[in-house]
XYZ file of C-alpha atoms in Angstrom:
287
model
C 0.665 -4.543 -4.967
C 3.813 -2.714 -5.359
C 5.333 0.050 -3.243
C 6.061 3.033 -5.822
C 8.248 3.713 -8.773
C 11.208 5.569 -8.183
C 9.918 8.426 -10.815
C 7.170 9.287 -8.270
C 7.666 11.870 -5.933
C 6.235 10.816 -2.343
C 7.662 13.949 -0.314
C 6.355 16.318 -3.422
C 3.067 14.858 -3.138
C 2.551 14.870 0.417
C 3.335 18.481 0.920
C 0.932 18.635 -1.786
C -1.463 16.725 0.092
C -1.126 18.622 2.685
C -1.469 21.829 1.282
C -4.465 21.143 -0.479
C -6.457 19.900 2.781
C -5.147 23.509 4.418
C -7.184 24.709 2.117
C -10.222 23.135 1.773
C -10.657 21.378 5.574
C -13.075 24.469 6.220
C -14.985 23.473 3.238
C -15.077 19.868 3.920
C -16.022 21.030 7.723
C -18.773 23.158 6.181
C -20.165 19.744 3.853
C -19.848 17.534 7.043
C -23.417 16.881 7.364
C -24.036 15.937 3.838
C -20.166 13.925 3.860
C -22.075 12.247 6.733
C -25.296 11.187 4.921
C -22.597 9.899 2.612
C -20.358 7.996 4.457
C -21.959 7.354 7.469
C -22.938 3.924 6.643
C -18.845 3.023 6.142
C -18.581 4.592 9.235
C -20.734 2.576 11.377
C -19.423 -0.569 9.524
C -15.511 0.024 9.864
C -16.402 0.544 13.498
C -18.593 -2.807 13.943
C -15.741 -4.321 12.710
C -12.760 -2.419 14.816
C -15.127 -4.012 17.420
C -14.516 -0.982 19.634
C -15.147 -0.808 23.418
C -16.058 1.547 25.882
C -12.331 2.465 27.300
C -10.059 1.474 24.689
C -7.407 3.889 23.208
C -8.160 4.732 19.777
C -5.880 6.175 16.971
C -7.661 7.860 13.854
C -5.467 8.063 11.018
C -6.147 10.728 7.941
C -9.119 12.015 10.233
C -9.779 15.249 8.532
C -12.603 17.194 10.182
C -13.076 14.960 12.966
C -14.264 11.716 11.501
C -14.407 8.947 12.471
C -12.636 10.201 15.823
C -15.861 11.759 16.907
C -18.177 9.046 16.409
C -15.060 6.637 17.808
C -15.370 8.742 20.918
C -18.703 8.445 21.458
C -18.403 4.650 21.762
C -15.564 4.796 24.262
C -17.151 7.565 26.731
C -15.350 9.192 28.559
C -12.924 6.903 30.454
C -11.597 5.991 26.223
C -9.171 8.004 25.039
C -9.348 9.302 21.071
C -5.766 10.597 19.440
C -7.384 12.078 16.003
C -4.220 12.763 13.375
C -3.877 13.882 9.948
C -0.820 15.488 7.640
C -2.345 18.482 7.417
C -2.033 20.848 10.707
C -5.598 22.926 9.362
C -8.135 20.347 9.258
C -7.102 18.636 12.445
C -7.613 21.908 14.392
C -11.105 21.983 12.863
C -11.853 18.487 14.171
C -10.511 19.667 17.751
C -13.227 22.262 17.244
C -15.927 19.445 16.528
C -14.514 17.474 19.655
C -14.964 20.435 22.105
C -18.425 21.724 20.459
C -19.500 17.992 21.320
C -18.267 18.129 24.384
C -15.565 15.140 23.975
C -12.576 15.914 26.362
C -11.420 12.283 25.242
C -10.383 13.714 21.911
C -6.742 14.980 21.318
C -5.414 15.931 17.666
C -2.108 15.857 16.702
C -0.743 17.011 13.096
C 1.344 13.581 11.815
C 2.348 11.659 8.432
C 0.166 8.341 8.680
C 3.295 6.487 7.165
C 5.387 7.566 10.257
C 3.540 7.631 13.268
C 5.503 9.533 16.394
C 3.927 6.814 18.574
C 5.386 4.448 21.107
C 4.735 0.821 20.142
C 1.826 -1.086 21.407
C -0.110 2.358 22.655
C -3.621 1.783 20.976
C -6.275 -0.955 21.335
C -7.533 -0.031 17.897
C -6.388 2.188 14.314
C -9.050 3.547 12.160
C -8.438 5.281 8.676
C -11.414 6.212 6.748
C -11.028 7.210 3.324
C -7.344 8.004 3.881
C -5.039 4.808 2.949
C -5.985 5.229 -0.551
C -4.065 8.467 -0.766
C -0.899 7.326 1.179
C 1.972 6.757 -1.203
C 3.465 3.685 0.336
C 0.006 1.565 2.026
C 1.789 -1.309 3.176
C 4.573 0.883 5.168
C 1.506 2.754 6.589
C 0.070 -0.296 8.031
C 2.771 -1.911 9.070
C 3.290 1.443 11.491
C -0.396 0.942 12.491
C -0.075 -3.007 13.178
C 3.552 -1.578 15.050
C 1.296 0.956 17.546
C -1.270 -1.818 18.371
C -1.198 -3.713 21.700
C -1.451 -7.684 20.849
C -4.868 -8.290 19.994
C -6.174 -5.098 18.733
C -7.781 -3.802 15.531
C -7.380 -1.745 12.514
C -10.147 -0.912 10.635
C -9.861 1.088 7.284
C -12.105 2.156 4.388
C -11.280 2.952 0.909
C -13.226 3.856 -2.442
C -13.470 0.688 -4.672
C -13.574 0.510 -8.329
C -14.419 3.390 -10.706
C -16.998 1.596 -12.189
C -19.277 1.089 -8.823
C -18.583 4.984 -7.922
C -19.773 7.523 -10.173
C -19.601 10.216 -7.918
C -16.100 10.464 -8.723
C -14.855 8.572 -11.789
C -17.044 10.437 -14.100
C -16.366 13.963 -12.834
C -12.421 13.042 -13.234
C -12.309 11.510 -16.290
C -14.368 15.219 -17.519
C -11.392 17.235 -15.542
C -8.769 14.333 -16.929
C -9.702 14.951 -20.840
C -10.122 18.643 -20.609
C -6.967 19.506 -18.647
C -5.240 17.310 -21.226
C -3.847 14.859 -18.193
C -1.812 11.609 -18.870
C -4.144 8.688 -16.957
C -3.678 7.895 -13.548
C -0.444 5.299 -13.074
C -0.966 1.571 -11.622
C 0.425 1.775 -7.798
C 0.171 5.488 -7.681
C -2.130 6.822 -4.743
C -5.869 7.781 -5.702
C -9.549 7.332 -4.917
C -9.668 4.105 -6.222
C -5.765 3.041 -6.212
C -6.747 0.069 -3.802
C -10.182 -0.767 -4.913
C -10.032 -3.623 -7.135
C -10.525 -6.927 -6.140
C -8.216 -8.491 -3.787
C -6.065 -5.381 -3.355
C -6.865 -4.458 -0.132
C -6.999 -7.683 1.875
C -3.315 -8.018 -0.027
C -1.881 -4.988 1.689
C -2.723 -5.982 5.405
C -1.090 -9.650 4.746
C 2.203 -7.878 3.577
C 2.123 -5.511 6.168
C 1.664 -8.774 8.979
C -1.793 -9.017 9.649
C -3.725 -12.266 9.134
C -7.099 -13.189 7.687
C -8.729 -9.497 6.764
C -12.440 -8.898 6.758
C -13.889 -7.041 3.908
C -17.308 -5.856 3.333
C -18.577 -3.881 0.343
C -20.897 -0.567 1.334
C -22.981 1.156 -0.411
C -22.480 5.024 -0.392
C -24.570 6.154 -2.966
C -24.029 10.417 -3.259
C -27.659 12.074 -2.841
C -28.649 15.905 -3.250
C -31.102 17.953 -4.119
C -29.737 18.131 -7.451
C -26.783 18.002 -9.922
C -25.890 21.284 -9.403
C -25.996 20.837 -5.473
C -24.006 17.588 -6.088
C -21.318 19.675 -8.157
C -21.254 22.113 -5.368
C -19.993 19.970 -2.914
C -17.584 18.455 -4.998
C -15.692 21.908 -6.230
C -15.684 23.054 -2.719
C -14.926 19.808 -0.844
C -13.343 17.467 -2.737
C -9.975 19.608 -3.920
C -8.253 16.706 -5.747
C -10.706 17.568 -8.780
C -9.647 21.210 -8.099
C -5.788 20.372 -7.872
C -6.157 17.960 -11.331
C -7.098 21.856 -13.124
C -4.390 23.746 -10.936
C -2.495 24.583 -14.194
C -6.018 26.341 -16.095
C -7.641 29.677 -15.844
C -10.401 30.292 -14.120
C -12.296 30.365 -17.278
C -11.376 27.449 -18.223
C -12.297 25.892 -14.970
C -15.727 27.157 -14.808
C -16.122 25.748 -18.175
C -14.968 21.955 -17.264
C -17.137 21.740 -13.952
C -20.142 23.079 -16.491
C -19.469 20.142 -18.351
C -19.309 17.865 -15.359
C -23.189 19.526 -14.038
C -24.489 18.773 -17.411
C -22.671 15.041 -17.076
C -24.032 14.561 -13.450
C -27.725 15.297 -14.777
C -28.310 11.776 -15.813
C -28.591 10.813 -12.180
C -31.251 13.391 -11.479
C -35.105 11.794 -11.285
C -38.563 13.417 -9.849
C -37.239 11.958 -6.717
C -33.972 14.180 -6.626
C -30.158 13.250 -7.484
C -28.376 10.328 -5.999
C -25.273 8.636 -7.987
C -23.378 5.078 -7.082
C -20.436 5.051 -4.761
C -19.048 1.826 -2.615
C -16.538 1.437 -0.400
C -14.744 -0.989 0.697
C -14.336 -2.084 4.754
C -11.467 -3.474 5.935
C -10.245 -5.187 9.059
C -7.770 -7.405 10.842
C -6.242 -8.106 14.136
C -2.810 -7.927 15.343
């Protein structure tokens, strides 16, 4: 996979990036129980496969509200040690909140670009980045800096969206927001929900960035709710890409495209309530 053209704008989009998750972290906060029934299962998997230990010195990468860092904690105890990061200074003081409502004094959060980590070299037994590389202009610097931070022997663990096909949830709201706010589609090698999804993509990165014979398991993450409208809820409130793709319509206009994605989302509704296909992908590899 290639790094970036030169006509894309990394430091643009990460202030961007960052920006954007100042504004919404409360909102994604404010989901996390229903995020969780989401992702949970990735969660679990990516750290079965980190292989973590009670002890160890964990680094989360991109870790938003507080997960995976939380449940990463929990799985240490208290004589671990958690450093939870992300680009964006907001949400990572919402997941110190989450650490010291659960009572985790093995938490810290630092604010920090995931591409270049203000680490020491070979500080962390383990790296975990859920849903995070995806978005990262240049993946393979990003783990390279993760493989640099781990001690010999220790894990990195990531998980990423896979293919719009196998994830609903997403690709059909966007390609909605993509034809009504009249946007150009979505360049190969450009970051994105589903930039490294497609088959072979992933386990590519972490051999050009030095680490040898990746795992990868496919998870199911299929989106439930009560119903499409509860679905569509969520999404305008905690998933702000969809909201940044219609930064340049009015209001009106807005309300009138995430109509169109309700109506859209209906088709997933039964007697039973409203679930629609996601998958991630789990990654990992030792150093």
């Amino acid at each position: 996979m290639a790094e970036q053209q030169p006509s894309f704008d990394a430091a643009k989009y990460k202030n961007a990036q960052r920006e954007q998750w100042n504004k919404d972290g409360a909102a994604w906060r404010r989901w996390t129980p229903t995020l969780e029934r989401w992702y949970g299962v990735a969660t679990r998997q990516m750290l079965d496969l980190a292989r973590i230990q009670p002890d160890q010195r964990i680094l989360d990468i991109a870790a938003g509200a507080g997960e995976p860092a939380v449940s990463a904690a929990e799985r240490v105890g208290p004589g671990g040690y958690v450093l939870a990061t992300d680009i964006s200074e907001g949400i990572i003081e919402l997941a110190l909140q989450v650490a010291r409502e659960r009572g985790l004094k093995q938490i810290e959060t630092r604010a920090m670009d995931g591409e270049k980590l203000d680490l020491p070299d070979a500080s962390f037994d383990t790296v975990l980045c859920r849903l995070g590389l995806m978005y990262m202009p240049h993946p393979v610097t990003a783990l390279r800096e993760w493989r640099r931070v781990l001690r010999p022997g220790g894990r990195v663990a990531v998980a990423v969206f896979s293919t719009p096909d196998r994830n609903s949830w997403g690709a059909l709201p966007a390609s909605i927001i993509r034809r009504r706010a009249q946007l150009p589609p979505p360049v190969p090698g450009q970051p994105g929900p589903f930039s490294l999804g497609g088959p072979g993509v992933l386990e590519d990165l972490f051999r050009q960035a030095g680490f040898a014979d990746p795992e990868l398991r496919a998870v199911p993450v299929p989106h439930g709710a009560a119903s499409s409208a509860e679905y569509v809820r969520v999404a305008r409130e905690a998933f702000g890409g969809f909201n940044a793709m219609m930064a340049h319509l009015s209001p009106r206009e807005c309300e009138s495209v995430w109509n169109e994605v309700e109506d859209s989302m209906r088709s997933f509704e039964s007697s039973s309530g409203f679930e629609v296909p996601g998958e991630c992908l789990v990654c990992a590899a030792t150093k």
